CSV table of C-alpha atoms and ligand atoms in Angstrom, one decimal:
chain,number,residue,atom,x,y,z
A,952,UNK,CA,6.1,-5.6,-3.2
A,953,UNK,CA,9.7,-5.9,-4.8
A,954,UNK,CA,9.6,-9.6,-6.9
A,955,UNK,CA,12.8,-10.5,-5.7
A,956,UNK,CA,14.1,-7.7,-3.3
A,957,UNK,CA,16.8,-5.9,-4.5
A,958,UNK,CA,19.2,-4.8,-1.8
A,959,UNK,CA,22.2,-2.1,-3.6
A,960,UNK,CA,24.9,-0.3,-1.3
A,961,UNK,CA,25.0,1.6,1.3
A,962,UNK,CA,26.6,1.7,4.7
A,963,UNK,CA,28.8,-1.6,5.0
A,964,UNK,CA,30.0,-4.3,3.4
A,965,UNK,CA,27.9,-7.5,2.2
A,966,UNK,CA,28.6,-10.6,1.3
A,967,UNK,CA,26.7,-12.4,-1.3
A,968,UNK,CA,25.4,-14.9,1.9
A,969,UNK,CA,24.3,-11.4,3.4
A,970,UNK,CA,22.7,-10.5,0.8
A,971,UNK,CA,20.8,-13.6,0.3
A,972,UNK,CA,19.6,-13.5,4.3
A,973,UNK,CA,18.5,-9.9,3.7
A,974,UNK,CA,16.4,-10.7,0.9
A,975,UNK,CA,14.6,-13.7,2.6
A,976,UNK,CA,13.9,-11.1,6.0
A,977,UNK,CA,12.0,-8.3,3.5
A,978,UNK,CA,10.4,-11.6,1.9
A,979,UNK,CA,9.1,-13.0,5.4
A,980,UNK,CA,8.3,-9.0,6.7
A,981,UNK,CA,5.5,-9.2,3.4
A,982,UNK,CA,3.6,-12.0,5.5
A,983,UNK,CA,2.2,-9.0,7.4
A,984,UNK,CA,0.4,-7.5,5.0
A,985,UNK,CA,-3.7,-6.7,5.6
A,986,UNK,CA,-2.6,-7.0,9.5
A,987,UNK,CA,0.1,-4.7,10.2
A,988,UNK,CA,-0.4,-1.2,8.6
A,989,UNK,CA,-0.1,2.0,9.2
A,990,UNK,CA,3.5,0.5,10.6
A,991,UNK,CA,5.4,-1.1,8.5
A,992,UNK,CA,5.8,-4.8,7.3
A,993,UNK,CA,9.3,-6.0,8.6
A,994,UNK,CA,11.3,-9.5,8.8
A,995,UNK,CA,14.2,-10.6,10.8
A,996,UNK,CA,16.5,-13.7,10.7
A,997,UNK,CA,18.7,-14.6,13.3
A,998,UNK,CA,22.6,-16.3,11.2
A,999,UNK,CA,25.2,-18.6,13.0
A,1000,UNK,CA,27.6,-19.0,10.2
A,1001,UNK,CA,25.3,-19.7,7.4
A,1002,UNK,CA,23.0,-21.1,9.6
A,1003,UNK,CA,19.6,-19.9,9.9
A,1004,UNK,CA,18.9,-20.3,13.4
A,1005,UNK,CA,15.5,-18.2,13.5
A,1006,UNK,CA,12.9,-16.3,11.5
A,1007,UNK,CA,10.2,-14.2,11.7
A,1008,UNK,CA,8.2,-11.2,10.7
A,1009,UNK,CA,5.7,-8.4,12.5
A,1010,UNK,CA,2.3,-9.3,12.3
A,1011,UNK,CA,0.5,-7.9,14.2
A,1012,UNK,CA,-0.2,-4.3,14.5
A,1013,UNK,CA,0.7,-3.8,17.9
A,1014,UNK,CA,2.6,-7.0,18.5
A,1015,UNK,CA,6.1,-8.0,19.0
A,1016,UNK,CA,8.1,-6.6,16.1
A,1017,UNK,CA,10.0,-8.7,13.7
A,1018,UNK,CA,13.4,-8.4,15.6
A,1019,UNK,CA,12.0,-9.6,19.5
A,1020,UNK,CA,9.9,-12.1,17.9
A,1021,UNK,CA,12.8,-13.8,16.0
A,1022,UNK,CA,15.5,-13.4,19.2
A,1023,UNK,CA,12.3,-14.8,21.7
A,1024,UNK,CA,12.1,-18.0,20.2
A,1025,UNK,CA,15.6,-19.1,20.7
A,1026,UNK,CA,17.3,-19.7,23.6
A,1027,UNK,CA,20.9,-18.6,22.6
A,1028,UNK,CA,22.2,-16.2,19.8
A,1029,UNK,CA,25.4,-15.2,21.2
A,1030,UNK,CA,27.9,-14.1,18.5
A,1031,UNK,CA,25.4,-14.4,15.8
A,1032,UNK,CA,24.0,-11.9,13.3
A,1033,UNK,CA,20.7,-10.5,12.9
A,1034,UNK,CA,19.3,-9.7,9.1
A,1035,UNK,CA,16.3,-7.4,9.5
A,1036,UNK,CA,14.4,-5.3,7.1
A,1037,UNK,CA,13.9,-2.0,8.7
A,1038,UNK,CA,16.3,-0.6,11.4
A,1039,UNK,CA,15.8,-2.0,14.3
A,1040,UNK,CA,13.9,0.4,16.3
A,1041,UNK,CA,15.3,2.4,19.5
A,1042,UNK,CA,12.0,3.8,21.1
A,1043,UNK,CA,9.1,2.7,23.7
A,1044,UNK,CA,5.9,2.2,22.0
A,1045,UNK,CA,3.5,0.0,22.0
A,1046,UNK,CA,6.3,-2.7,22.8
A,1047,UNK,CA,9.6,-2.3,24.4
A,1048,UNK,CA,12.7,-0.9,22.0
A,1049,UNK,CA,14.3,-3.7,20.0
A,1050,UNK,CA,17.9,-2.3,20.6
A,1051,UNK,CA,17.5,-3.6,24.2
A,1052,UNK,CA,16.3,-6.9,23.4
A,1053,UNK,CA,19.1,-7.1,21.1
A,1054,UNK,CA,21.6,-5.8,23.0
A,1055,UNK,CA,20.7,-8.5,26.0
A,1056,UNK,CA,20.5,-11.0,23.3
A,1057,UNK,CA,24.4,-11.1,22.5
A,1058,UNK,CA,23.8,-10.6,18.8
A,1059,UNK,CA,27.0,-9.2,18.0
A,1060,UNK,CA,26.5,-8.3,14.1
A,1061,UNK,CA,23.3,-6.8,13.4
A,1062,UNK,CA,22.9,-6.3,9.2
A,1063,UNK,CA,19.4,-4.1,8.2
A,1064,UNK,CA,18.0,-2.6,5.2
A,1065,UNK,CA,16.1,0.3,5.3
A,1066,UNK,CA,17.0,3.3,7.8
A,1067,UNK,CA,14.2,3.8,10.2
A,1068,UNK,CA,12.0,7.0,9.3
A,1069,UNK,CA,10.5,8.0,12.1
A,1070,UNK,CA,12.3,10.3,14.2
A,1071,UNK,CA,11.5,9.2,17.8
A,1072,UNK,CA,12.2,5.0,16.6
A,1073,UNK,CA,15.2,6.1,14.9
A,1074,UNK,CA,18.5,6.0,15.7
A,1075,UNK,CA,18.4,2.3,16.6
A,1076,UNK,CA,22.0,1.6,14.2
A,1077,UNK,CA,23.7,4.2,16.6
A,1078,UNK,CA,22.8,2.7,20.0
A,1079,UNK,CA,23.8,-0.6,18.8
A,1080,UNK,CA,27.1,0.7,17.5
A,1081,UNK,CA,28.1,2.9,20.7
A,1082,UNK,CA,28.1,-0.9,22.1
A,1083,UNK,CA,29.8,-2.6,20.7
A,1084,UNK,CA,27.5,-4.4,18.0
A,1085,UNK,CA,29.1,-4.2,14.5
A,1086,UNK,CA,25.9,-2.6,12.2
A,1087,UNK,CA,25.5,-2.7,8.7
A,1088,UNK,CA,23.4,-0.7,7.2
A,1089,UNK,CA,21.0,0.8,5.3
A,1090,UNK,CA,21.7,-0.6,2.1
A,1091,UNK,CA,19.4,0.6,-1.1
A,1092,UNK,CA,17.7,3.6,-1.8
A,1093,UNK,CA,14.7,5.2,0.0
A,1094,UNK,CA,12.6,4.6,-3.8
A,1095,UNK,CA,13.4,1.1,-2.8
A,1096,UNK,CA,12.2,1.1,0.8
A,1097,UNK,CA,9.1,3.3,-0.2
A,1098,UNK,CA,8.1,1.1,-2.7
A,1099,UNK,CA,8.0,-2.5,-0.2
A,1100,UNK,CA,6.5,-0.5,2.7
A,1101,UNK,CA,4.7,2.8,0.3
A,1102,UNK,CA,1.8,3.8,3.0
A,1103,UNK,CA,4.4,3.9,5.7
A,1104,UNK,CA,7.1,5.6,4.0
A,1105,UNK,CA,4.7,8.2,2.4
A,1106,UNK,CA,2.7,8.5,6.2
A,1107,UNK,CA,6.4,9.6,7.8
A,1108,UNK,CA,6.3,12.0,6.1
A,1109,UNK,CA,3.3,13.6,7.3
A,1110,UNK,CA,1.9,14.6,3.6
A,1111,UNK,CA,-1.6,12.7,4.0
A,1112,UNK,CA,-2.6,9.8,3.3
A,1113,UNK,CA,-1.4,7.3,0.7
A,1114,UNK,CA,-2.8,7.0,-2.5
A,1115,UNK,CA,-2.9,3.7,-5.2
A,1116,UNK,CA,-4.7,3.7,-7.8
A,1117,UNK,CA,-5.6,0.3,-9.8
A,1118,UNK,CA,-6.5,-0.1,-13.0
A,1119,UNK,CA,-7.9,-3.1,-15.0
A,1120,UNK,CA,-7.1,-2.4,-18.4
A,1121,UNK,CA,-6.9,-4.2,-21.7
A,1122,UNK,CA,-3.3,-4.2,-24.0
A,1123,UNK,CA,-5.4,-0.9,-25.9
A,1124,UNK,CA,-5.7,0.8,-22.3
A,1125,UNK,CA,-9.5,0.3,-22.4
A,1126,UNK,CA,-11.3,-0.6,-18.9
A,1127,UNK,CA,-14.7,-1.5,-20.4
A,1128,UNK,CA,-16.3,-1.8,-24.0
A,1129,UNK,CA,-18.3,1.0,-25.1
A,1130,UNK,CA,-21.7,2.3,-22.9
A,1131,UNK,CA,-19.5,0.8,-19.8
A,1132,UNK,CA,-20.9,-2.8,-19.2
A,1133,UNK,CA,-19.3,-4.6,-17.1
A,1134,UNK,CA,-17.2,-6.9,-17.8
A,1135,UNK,CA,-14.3,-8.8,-16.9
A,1136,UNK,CA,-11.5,-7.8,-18.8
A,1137,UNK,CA,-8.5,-9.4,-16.3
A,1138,UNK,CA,-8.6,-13.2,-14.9
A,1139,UNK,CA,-9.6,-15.0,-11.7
A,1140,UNK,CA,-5.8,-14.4,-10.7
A,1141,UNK,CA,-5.9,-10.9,-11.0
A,1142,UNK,CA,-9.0,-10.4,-9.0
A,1143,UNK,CA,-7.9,-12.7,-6.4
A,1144,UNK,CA,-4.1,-10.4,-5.9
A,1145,UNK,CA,-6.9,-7.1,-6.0
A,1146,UNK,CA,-8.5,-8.3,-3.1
A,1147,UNK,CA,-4.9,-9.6,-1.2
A,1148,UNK,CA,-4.1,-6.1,-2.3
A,1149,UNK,CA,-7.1,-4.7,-0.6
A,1150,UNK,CA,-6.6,-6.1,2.9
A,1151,UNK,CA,-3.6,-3.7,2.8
A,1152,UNK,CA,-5.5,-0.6,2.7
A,1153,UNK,CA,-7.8,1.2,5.2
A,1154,UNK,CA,-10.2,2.8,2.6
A,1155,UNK,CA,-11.1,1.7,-1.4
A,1156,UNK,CA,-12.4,4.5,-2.9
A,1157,UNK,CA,-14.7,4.7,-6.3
A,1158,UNK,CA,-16.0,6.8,-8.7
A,1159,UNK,CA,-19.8,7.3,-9.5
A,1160,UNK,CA,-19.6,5.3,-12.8
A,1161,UNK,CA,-18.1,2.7,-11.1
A,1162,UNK,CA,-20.5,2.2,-8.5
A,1163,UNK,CA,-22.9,2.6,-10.8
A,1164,UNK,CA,-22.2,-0.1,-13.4
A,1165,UNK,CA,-20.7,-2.6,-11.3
A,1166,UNK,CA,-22.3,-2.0,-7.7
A,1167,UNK,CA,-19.5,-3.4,-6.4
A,1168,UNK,CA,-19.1,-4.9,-2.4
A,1169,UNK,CA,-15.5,-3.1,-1.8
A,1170,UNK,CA,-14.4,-5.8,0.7
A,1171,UNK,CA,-11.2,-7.7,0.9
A,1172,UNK,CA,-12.6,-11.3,0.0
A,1173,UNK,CA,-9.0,-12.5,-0.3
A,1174,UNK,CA,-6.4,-15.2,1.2
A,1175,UNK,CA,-6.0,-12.1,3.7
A,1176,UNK,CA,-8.1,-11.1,6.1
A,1177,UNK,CA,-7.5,-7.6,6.9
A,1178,UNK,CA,-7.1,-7.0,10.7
A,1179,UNK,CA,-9.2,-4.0,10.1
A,1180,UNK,CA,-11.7,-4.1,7.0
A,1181,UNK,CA,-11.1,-1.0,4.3
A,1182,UNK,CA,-13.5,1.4,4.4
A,1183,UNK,CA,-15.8,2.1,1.4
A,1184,UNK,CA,-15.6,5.5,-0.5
A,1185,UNK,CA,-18.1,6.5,-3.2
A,1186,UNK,CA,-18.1,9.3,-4.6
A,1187,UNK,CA,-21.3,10.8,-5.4
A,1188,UNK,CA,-21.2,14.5,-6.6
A,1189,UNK,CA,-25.1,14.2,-7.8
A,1190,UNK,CA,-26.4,12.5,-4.4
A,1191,UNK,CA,-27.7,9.8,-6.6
A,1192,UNK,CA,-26.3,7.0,-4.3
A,1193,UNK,CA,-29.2,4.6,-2.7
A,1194,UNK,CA,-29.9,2.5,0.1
A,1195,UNK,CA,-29.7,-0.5,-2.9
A,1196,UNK,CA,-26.1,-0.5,-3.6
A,1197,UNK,CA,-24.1,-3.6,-2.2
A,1198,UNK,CA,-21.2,-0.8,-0.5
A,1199,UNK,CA,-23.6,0.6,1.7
A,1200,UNK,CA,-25.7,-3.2,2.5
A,1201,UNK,CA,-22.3,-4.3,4.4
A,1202,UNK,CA,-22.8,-6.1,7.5
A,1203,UNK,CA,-19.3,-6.5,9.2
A,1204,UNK,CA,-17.0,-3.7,8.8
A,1205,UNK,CA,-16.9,0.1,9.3
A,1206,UNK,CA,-19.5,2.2,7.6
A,1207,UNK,CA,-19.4,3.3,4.2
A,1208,UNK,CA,-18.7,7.0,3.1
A,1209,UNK,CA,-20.4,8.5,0.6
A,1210,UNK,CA,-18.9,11.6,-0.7
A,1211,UNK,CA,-20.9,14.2,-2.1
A,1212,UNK,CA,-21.2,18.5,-2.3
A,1213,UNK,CA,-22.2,20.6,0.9
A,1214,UNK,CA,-25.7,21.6,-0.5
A,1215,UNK,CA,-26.5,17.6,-1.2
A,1216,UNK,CA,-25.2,16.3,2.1
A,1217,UNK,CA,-28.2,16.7,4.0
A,1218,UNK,CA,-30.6,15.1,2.0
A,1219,UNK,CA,-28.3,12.5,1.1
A,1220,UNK,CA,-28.3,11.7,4.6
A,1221,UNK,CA,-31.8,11.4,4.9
A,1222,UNK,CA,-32.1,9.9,1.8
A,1223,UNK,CA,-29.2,6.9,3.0
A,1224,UNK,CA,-31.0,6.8,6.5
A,1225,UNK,CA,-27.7,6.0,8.2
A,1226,UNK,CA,-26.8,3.2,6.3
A,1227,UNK,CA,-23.6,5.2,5.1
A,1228,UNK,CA,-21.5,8.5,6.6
A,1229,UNK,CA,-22.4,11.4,4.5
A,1230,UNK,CA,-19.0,13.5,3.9
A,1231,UNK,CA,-19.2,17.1,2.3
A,1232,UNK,CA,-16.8,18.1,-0.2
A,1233,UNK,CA,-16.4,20.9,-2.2
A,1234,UNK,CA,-17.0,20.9,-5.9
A,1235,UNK,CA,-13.9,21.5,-8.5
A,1236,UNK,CA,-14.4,21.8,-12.1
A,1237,UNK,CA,-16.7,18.7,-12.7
A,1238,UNK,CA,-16.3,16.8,-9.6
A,1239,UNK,CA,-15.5,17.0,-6.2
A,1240,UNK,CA,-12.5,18.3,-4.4
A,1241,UNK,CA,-10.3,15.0,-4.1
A,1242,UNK,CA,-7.3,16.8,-2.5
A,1243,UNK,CA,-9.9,17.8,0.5
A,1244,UNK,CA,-11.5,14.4,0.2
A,1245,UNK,CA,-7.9,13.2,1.0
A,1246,UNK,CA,-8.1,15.3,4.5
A,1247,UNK,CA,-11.4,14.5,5.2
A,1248,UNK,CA,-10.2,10.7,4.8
A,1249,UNK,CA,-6.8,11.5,7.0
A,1250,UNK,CA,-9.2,13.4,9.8
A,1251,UNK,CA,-11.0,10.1,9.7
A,1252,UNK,CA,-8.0,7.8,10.1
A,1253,UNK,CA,-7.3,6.9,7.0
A,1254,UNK,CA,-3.7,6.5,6.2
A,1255,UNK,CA,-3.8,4.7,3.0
A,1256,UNK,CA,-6.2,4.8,-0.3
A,1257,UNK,CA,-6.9,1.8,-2.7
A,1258,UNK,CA,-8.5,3.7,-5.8
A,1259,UNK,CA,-10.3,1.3,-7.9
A,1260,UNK,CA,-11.6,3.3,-10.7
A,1261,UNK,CA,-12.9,4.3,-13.1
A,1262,UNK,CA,-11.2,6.2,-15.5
A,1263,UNK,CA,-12.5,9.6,-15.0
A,1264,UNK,CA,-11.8,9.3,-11.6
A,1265,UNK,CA,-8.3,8.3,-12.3
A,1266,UNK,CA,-7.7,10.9,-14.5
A,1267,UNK,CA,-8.5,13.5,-11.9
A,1268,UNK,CA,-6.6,11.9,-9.3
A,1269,UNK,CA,-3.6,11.8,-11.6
A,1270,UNK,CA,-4.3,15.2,-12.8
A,1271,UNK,CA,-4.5,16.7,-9.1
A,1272,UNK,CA,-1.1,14.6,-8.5
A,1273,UNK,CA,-2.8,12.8,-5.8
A,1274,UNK,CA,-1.5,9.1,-6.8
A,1275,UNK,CA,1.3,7.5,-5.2
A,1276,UNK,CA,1.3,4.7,-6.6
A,1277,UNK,CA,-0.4,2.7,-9.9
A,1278,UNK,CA,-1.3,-0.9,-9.8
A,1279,UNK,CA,-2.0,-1.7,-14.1
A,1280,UNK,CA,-3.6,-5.0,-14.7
A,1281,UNK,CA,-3.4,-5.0,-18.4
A,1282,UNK,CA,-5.0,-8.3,-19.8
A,1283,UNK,CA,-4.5,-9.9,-22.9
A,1284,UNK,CA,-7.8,-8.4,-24.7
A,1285,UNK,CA,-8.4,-5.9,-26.9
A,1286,UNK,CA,-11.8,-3.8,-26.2
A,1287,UNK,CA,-11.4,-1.3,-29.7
A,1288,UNK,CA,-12.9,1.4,-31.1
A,1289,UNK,CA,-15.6,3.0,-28.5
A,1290,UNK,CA,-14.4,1.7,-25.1
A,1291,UNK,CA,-14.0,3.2,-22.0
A,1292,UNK,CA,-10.6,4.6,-22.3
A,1293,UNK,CA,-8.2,4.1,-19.0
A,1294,UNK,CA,-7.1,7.7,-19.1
A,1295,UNK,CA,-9.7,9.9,-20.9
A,1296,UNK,CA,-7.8,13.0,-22.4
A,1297,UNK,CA,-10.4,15.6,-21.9
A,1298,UNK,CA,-8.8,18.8,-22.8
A,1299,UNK,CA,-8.0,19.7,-26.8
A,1300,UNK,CA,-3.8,19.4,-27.3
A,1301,UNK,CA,-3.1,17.3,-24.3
A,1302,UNK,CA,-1.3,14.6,-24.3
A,1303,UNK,CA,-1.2,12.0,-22.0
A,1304,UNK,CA,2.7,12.4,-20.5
A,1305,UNK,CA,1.8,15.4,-20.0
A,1306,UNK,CA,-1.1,15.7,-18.6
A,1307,UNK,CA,-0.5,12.8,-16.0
A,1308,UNK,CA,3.5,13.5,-15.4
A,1309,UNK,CA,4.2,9.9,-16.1
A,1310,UNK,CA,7.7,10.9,-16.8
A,1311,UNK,CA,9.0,11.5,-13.0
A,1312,UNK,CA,7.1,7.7,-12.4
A,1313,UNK,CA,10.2,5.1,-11.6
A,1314,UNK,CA,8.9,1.4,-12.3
A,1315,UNK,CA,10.8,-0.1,-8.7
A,1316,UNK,CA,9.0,-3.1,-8.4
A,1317,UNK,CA,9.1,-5.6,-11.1
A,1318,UNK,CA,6.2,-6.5,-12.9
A,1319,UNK,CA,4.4,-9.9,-12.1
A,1320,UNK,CA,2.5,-12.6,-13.6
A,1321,UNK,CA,-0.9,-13.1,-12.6
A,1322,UNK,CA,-2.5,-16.0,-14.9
A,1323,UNK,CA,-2.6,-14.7,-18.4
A,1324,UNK,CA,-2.2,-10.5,-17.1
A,1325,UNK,CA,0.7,-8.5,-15.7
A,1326,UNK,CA,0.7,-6.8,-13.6
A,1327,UNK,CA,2.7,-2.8,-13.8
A,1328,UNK,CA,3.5,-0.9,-10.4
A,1329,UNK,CA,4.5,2.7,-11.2
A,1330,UNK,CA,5.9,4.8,-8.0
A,1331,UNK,CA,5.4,8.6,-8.2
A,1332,UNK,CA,8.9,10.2,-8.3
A,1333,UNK,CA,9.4,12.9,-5.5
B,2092,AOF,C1,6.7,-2.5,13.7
B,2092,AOF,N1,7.1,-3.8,13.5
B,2092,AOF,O1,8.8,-5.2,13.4
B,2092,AOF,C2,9.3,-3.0,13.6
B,2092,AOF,C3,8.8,-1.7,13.8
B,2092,AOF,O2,4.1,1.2,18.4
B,2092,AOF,P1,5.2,0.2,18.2
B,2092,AOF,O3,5.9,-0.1,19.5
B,2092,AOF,O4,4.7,-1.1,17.6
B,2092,AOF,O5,6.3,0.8,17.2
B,2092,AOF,C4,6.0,1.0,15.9
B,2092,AOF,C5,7.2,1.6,15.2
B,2092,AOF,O6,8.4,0.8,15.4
B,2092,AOF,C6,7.0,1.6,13.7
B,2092,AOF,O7,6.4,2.7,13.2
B,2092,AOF,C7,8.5,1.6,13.2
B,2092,AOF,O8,9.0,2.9,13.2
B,2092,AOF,C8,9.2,0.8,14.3
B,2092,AOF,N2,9.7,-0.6,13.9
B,2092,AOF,N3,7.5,-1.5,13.8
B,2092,AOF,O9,5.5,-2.3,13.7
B,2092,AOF,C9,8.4,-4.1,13.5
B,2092,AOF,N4,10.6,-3.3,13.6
B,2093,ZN,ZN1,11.2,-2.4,17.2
């Protein structure tokens, strides 16, 4: 999600052609998003000289990885170098290790980015350099791998899922004009990079107010069709949710999960007559418990979290430290006086860096353009 990927030092030398080829592999590994996740996105080119003889990237989960699928389509690579995102793995999984294919290749210089997190794939820069194969690499910082492959990163290790949270907002932090209408505060652009964004996610979760005012679909109706389609998450402390609501009317797809409190669940259930899962959660403070939400998602498979809103919701989430990540869309309108404010301050003397921990947040990806918005991606510190 880097603009223009920025690749730093590490391990090894680069030259400024090096640096160029590794920039276009983490471009091509971003084809794979919406099809590849939970593993990561990654892109390989294979260099004579300053030749590109071959590119590619992983996409599909399950497929060839970036590194086989770029060496496979070309007869011979001997004495050239191999650019690749991620460390080339050295493990059986669901496909053979790259390090063999590379090592039968006759790749003799093999230049990645970021180091390999999982301990049974790692060690893939070792076995290459024990024979023979000149390695270079990682290069960066792991804020700068996170950040172009965040569900992955954060999933290694092992602390739940992964959380974004996205916010349309207007240049006075509003997200709607007073009593909550809807309306469209950020362009066609925007919404169209929401729902690419989507496709990357295996649940989108909402708050009450948002379901309620906008009764929105939750699908990925983008340029990317998701290889699985992100679950729907509504939270519904009250049990007020109905049969009606276009989250729960979705034909194709998993089921939708409504979240509500252990003594509602049951006659929610009834209530929703199995057009949704019913999920109990315990309440805290005013809502429900979004840190055991979180495991009850991650029980259910779900390694990554798309939160669309509102703003109560998102200031819970922020307040709990639950977000990983914030996508703003700030457009180019001012709501005033009375609108829905972004990041409701609730409690008397608190202030906003405070109260959200803003101030650890590290802006890694550059912002972006879309129409007349832009787009702001904050990363949580660690
Ligand atoms: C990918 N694509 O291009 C690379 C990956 O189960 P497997 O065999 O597909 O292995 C998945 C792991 O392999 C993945 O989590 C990551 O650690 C490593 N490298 N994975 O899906 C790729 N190079
Ligand atoms: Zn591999």
């Amino acid at each position: 999600m880097i603009a223009s990927p920025r690749i730093g030092s590490g391990n090894g030398r680069l030259s400024g052609a090096d640096r160029r080829f590794l920039a276009r592999a983490i471009e091509r590994g971003r084809r794979g998003w919406g099809r590849v996740h939970p593993n990561p996105m990654v892109g390989a080119l294979v260099v004579r000289g300053e030749e590109v003889l071959g590119e590619a990237f992983h996409a599909e989960y399950g497929g060839p990885h970036a590194e086989v699928s770029a060496l496979s389509a070309l007869d011979d690579v001997r004495g050239a170098t191999l650019y690749c995102s991620l460390e080339p793995c050295n493990h059986r999984g669901k496909t053979a290790p790259c390090t063999e294919a590379i090592l039968a290749s006759g790749i003799t210089r093999v230049v990645f980015w970021a180091a390999e997190p999982g301990v049974e794939q790692s060690g893939g820069a070792e076995r290459l350099r024990s024979r023979g194969v000149v390695v270079d690499g990682p290069f960066g910082k792991p804020s700068e791998w996170a950040a172009e492959n965040p569900a992955f990163f954060r999933n290694a290790s092992g602390r739940g899922p992964y959380v974004a949270l996205k916010l349309a907002v207007s240049v006075d932090g509003r997200i709607a004009p007073a009593g909550g209408k809807r309306v469209w505060l950020t362009g066609e652009e925007s919404r169209r990079e929401v729902h690419r964004l989507r496709a990357g996610f295996d649940a989108i979760l909402v708050g009450r107010r948002t379901w309620e005012a906008d009764d929105p679909m939750l699908t990925a109706r983008g340029v990317v069709v998701p290889r699985v389609p992100p679950v729907a998450v509504l939270l519904d402390r009250r049990g007020r949710a109905s049969i009606g609501l276009r989250a729960l009317r979705r034909r194709s797809g998993p089921r939708s999960i409504v979240a509500t409190t252990p003594v509602g669940a049951g006659p929610l259930a009834r209530r929703l007559s199995g057009c949704a899962d019913v999920v109990a959660v315990p309440v805290q403070g005013k809502g429900l418990d979004l840190a055991f939400l979180m495991e009850v998602l991650e029980a259910r498979g779900v390694s990554s979290v798309l939160c669309e809103g509102g703003g109560v919701l998102a200031a819970s989430l922020l307040r709990e430290e639950l977000v990983d990540r914030l996508y703003l869309f700030v457009a180019p309108v001012v709501v005033g006086e009375g609108g829905v404010p972004a990041f409701p301050i609730t409690q008397p003397g608190e202030c906003a860096p405070e109260a959200f921990r803003f101030r650890g947040w590290k802006s890694v990806v550059d912002p972006s353009r879309f129409g007349n918005d832009t787009l702001i991606v904050l990363d949580r510190g660690d």
